[in-house]
């Protein structure tokens, strides 16, 4: 198993975009799912797409401890540009909503120890009908770099299959030529159905740092489930595509918005960690319930996402509306998550052994529950586990190998206490 993983990683290293960025999945905050194209600042002065919103979120990322657990990017999405390019043909931010300009916003975000992301589109217009970068990749990449932008999400509205083959690589090349390290997020595969033969993940890996494979997430549990199912059903294509420097992106975290319950928030967050997904929250950080914040700041779950191997988790079991995934971690550890889409109102048992998840390498593993923060005990790989999963919930643990000596020490220790 170890040998296989190492080989897969080497293959990925050889192919991924060589800009040294996002060796673990990027984390941060992104405006789209929660704030959309709200440009009505008269009615929504705090929430319209403008510098106030992004400064407010940057402040929150710092004051509420998000930056300290890894959330680093503050990302603008659609609807930020002015309707016209300037006299030099450059993009500019809408001057009533970004009166200080994007450069000043980048400076502000950097002063907080955070990074700024921006958005454009490889067609003539963005999805929201704003000016886009198709055909202007060079000047726009230079503008983003001059502003001090750290990440670009490149969308695909108003493009076609032929133009995307030209414009996605072109923007990547122009970003590289600026000399500024800029994380490149491509929506390309989402516009091609996300699967081969239309999507060439080898090629994508050479061009982009992350890519949206599938449709936009909405504020909906059904959407979260649909995305998790698609990731499980297509894992043989998706797992080899992901690794340090290049990530599959199932879209934003929606915990703290209008829809998900606390258990559903845990489920999305835990599963996104298992899938080595970029962790971009799209919510109002000033309105989060404390228990939602606790979930999204869970350092043990974040550590699963940020593990240095960067291996995407694999689904091994799908039965009784429960799915069990396992993700290899550094130092011979594994993360395991069982999530439920059941609605029968009570925790449901699912029985499996570590062997069923192809976890091997040691005879015994010690299990630690990542959401309950408690030790579950020590199990041989053949032993049956009895894991209970709440309806629309998740059980997630880390399995750490125990060497024979450690087992002895532990048993002595258990005897003493
Ligand atoms: C800036 O955005 C406002 C809406 O907030 C809009 O009315 C105005 O026309 C935009 N200005 C430009 C120059 O695009
Ligand atoms: C695709 O888009 C390009 C660039 O906008 C355009 O020149 C071309 O005619 C389009 N091709 C098709 C088949 O629509
Ligand atoms: C540009 O690409 C080269 C070759 O892949 C790489 O070594 C370099 O780090 C890249 N530079 C930036 C700024 O992305
Ligand atoms: C995918 O892209 C790679 C790199 O550009 C290329 O070598 C390979 O032939 C492509 N695969 C297919 C099936 O087109």
PDB file of N, CA, C and O in Angstrom, residues 29 34-35 44 46-47 53 56-57 60 64 66 254-258 283-293 296:
ATOM      1  N   UNK A  29     -11.771  32.239   2.227  1.00  0.00           N
ATOM      2  CA  UNK A  29     -13.160  32.702   2.161  1.00  0.00           C
ATOM      3  C   UNK A  29     -13.402  33.220   0.753  1.00  0.00           C
ATOM      4  O   UNK A  29     -12.545  33.901   0.182  1.00  0.00           O
ATOM      5  N   UNK A  34     -22.572  32.939  -1.028  1.00  0.00           N
ATOM      6  CA  UNK A  34     -23.384  33.702  -0.083  1.00  0.00           C
ATOM      7  C   UNK A  34     -23.786  35.081  -0.613  1.00  0.00           C
ATOM      8  O   UNK A  34     -24.894  35.552  -0.350  1.00  0.00           O
ATOM      9  N   UNK A  35     -22.888  35.738  -1.370  1.00  0.00           N
ATOM     10  CA  UNK A  35     -23.135  37.149  -1.712  1.00  0.00           C
ATOM     11  C   UNK A  35     -23.477  37.386  -3.183  1.00  0.00           C
ATOM     12  O   UNK A  35     -23.957  38.467  -3.533  1.00  0.00           O
ATOM     13  N   UNK A  44     -28.126  47.170   0.769  1.00  0.00           N
ATOM     14  CA  UNK A  44     -27.257  46.246   1.526  1.00  0.00           C
ATOM     15  C   UNK A  44     -25.850  46.831   1.667  1.00  0.00           C
ATOM     16  O   UNK A  44     -24.890  46.316   1.077  1.00  0.00           O
ATOM     17  N   UNK A  46     -23.549  46.745   3.870  1.00  0.00           N
ATOM     18  CA  UNK A  46     -22.468  45.903   4.399  1.00  0.00           C
ATOM     19  C   UNK A  46     -22.208  44.679   3.525  1.00  0.00           C
ATOM     20  O   UNK A  46     -21.167  44.036   3.659  1.00  0.00           O
ATOM     21  N   UNK A  47     -23.176  44.320   2.716  1.00  0.00           N
ATOM     22  CA  UNK A  47     -23.123  43.025   2.030  1.00  0.00           C
ATOM     23  C   UNK A  47     -22.946  43.109   0.523  1.00  0.00           C
ATOM     24  O   UNK A  47     -22.787  42.079  -0.134  1.00  0.00           O
ATOM     25  N   UNK A  53     -17.065  44.866   2.120  1.00  0.00           N
ATOM     26  CA  UNK A  53     -17.346  43.457   2.420  1.00  0.00           C
ATOM     27  C   UNK A  53     -16.045  42.678   2.603  1.00  0.00           C
ATOM     28  O   UNK A  53     -15.888  41.909   3.562  1.00  0.00           O
ATOM     29  N   UNK A  56     -14.209  43.706   5.733  1.00  0.00           N
ATOM     30  CA  UNK A  56     -14.930  43.172   6.895  1.00  0.00           C
ATOM     31  C   UNK A  56     -14.585  41.699   7.096  1.00  0.00           C
ATOM     32  O   UNK A  56     -14.332  41.252   8.220  1.00  0.00           O
ATOM     33  N   UNK A  57     -14.552  40.937   6.022  1.00  0.00           N
ATOM     34  CA  UNK A  57     -14.244  39.505   6.148  1.00  0.00           C
ATOM     35  C   UNK A  57     -12.770  39.293   6.510  1.00  0.00           C
ATOM     36  O   UNK A  57     -12.441  38.405   7.290  1.00  0.00           O
ATOM     37  N   UNK A  60     -12.471  39.793  10.150  1.00  0.00           N
ATOM     38  CA  UNK A  60     -13.032  38.649  10.876  1.00  0.00           C
ATOM     39  C   UNK A  60     -12.117  37.423  10.828  1.00  0.00           C
ATOM     40  O   UNK A  60     -11.985  36.692  11.801  1.00  0.00           O
ATOM     41  N   UNK A  64     -11.315  36.465  14.622  1.00  0.00           N
ATOM     42  CA  UNK A  64     -12.022  35.279  15.116  1.00  0.00           C
ATOM     43  C   UNK A  64     -11.209  33.993  14.996  1.00  0.00           C
ATOM     44  O   UNK A  64     -11.743  32.895  15.140  1.00  0.00           O
ATOM     45  N   UNK A  66      -9.648  32.523  12.445  1.00  0.00           N
ATOM     46  CA  UNK A  66      -9.648  31.703  11.217  1.00  0.00           C
ATOM     47  C   UNK A  66      -8.255  31.635  10.595  1.00  0.00           C
ATOM     48  O   UNK A  66      -7.797  30.567  10.180  1.00  0.00           O
ATOM     49  N   UNK A 254     -20.586  25.720   2.814  1.00  0.00           N
ATOM     50  CA  UNK A 254     -21.773  26.566   3.015  1.00  0.00           C
ATOM     51  C   UNK A 254     -22.281  26.535   4.452  1.00  0.00           C
ATOM     52  O   UNK A 254     -23.371  27.020   4.739  1.00  0.00           O
ATOM     53  N   UNK A 255     -21.477  25.958   5.356  1.00  0.00           N
ATOM     54  CA  UNK A 255     -21.848  25.969   6.775  1.00  0.00           C
ATOM     55  C   UNK A 255     -21.997  27.403   7.266  1.00  0.00           C
ATOM     56  O   UNK A 255     -21.197  28.262   6.934  1.00  0.00           O
ATOM     57  N   UNK A 256     -23.036  27.652   8.068  1.00  0.00           N
ATOM     58  CA  UNK A 256     -23.275  28.988   8.592  1.00  0.00           C
ATOM     59  C   UNK A 256     -24.185  29.815   7.709  1.00  0.00           C
ATOM     60  O   UNK A 256     -24.509  30.955   8.037  1.00  0.00           O
ATOM     61  N   UNK A 257     -24.604  29.249   6.563  1.00  0.00           N
ATOM     62  CA  UNK A 257     -25.569  29.955   5.707  1.00  0.00           C
ATOM     63  C   UNK A 257     -26.992  29.592   6.139  1.00  0.00           C
ATOM     64  O   UNK A 257     -27.216  29.208   7.270  1.00  0.00           O
ATOM     65  N   UNK A 258     -27.944  29.650   5.222  1.00  0.00           N
ATOM     66  CA  UNK A 258     -29.351  29.540   5.605  1.00  0.00           C
ATOM     67  C   UNK A 258     -29.851  28.109   5.792  1.00  0.00           C
ATOM     68  O   UNK A 258     -30.892  27.900   6.384  1.00  0.00           O
ATOM     69  N   UNK A 283     -19.776  32.468   3.586  1.00  0.00           N
ATOM     70  CA  UNK A 283     -20.786  32.712   4.622  1.00  0.00           C
ATOM     71  C   UNK A 283     -20.521  34.090   5.216  1.00  0.00           C
ATOM     72  O   UNK A 283     -19.554  34.753   4.829  1.00  0.00           O
ATOM     73  N   UNK A 284     -21.388  34.511   6.112  1.00  0.00           N
ATOM     74  CA  UNK A 284     -21.158  35.791   6.787  1.00  0.00           C
ATOM     75  C   UNK A 284     -20.455  35.493   8.108  1.00  0.00           C
ATOM     76  O   UNK A 284     -21.082  35.037   9.071  1.00  0.00           O
ATOM     77  N   UNK A 285     -19.160  35.734   8.129  1.00  0.00           N
ATOM     78  CA  UNK A 285     -18.354  35.357   9.298  1.00  0.00           C
ATOM     79  C   UNK A 285     -18.809  36.097  10.565  1.00  0.00           C
ATOM     80  O   UNK A 285     -18.516  35.654  11.667  1.00  0.00           O
ATOM     81  N   UNK A 286     -19.521  37.201  10.386  1.00  0.00           N
ATOM     82  CA  UNK A 286     -19.954  37.940  11.584  1.00  0.00           C
ATOM     83  C   UNK A 286     -21.274  37.392  12.130  1.00  0.00           C
ATOM     84  O   UNK A 286     -21.748  37.834  13.162  1.00  0.00           O
ATOM     85  N   UNK A 287     -21.862  36.411  11.442  1.00  0.00           N
ATOM     86  CA  UNK A 287     -23.160  35.900  11.905  1.00  0.00           C
ATOM     87  C   UNK A 287     -23.129  34.405  12.206  1.00  0.00           C
ATOM     88  O   UNK A 287     -24.184  33.764  12.260  1.00  0.00           O
ATOM     89  N   UNK A 288     -21.945  33.829  12.391  1.00  0.00           N
ATOM     90  CA  UNK A 288     -21.880  32.384  12.613  1.00  0.00           C
ATOM     91  C   UNK A 288     -22.228  32.036  14.059  1.00  0.00           C
ATOM     92  O   UNK A 288     -21.750  32.669  14.991  1.00  0.00           O
ATOM     93  N   UNK A 289     -23.062  31.002  14.232  1.00  0.00           N
ATOM     94  CA  UNK A 289     -23.304  30.465  15.576  1.00  0.00           C
ATOM     95  C   UNK A 289     -21.986  29.878  16.085  1.00  0.00           C
ATOM     96  O   UNK A 289     -21.215  29.319  15.301  1.00  0.00           O
ATOM     97  N   UNK A 290     -21.755  29.983  17.413  1.00  0.00           N
ATOM     98  CA  UNK A 290     -20.486  29.473  17.957  1.00  0.00           C
ATOM     99  C   UNK A 290     -20.216  28.006  17.617  1.00  0.00           C
ATOM    100  O   UNK A 290     -19.078  27.643  17.344  1.00  0.00           O
ATOM    101  N   UNK A 291     -21.244  27.163  17.598  1.00  0.00           N
ATOM    102  CA  UNK A 291     -20.958  25.741  17.337  1.00  0.00           C
ATOM    103  C   UNK A 291     -20.620  25.491  15.860  1.00  0.00           C
ATOM    104  O   UNK A 291     -19.882  24.559  15.543  1.00  0.00           O
ATOM    105  N   UNK A 292     -21.119  26.341  14.963  1.00  0.00           N
ATOM    106  CA  UNK A 292     -20.731  26.225  13.549  1.00  0.00           C
ATOM    107  C   UNK A 292     -19.258  26.623  13.408  1.00  0.00           C
ATOM    108  O   UNK A 292     -18.470  25.969  12.710  1.00  0.00           O
ATOM    109  N   UNK A 293     -18.898  27.692  14.095  1.00  0.00           N
ATOM    110  CA  UNK A 293     -17.500  28.152  14.060  1.00  0.00           C
ATOM    111  C   UNK A 293     -16.569  27.074  14.617  1.00  0.00           C
ATOM    112  O   UNK A 293     -15.510  26.797  14.046  1.00  0.00           O
ATOM    113  N   UNK A 296     -16.013  24.454  11.902  1.00  0.00           N
ATOM    114  CA  UNK A 296     -15.192  24.875  10.759  1.00  0.00           C
ATOM    115  C   UNK A 296     -13.759  25.238  11.167  1.00  0.00           C
ATOM    116  O   UNK A 296     -12.906  25.464  10.312  1.00  0.00           O
TER     117      UNK A 296
END
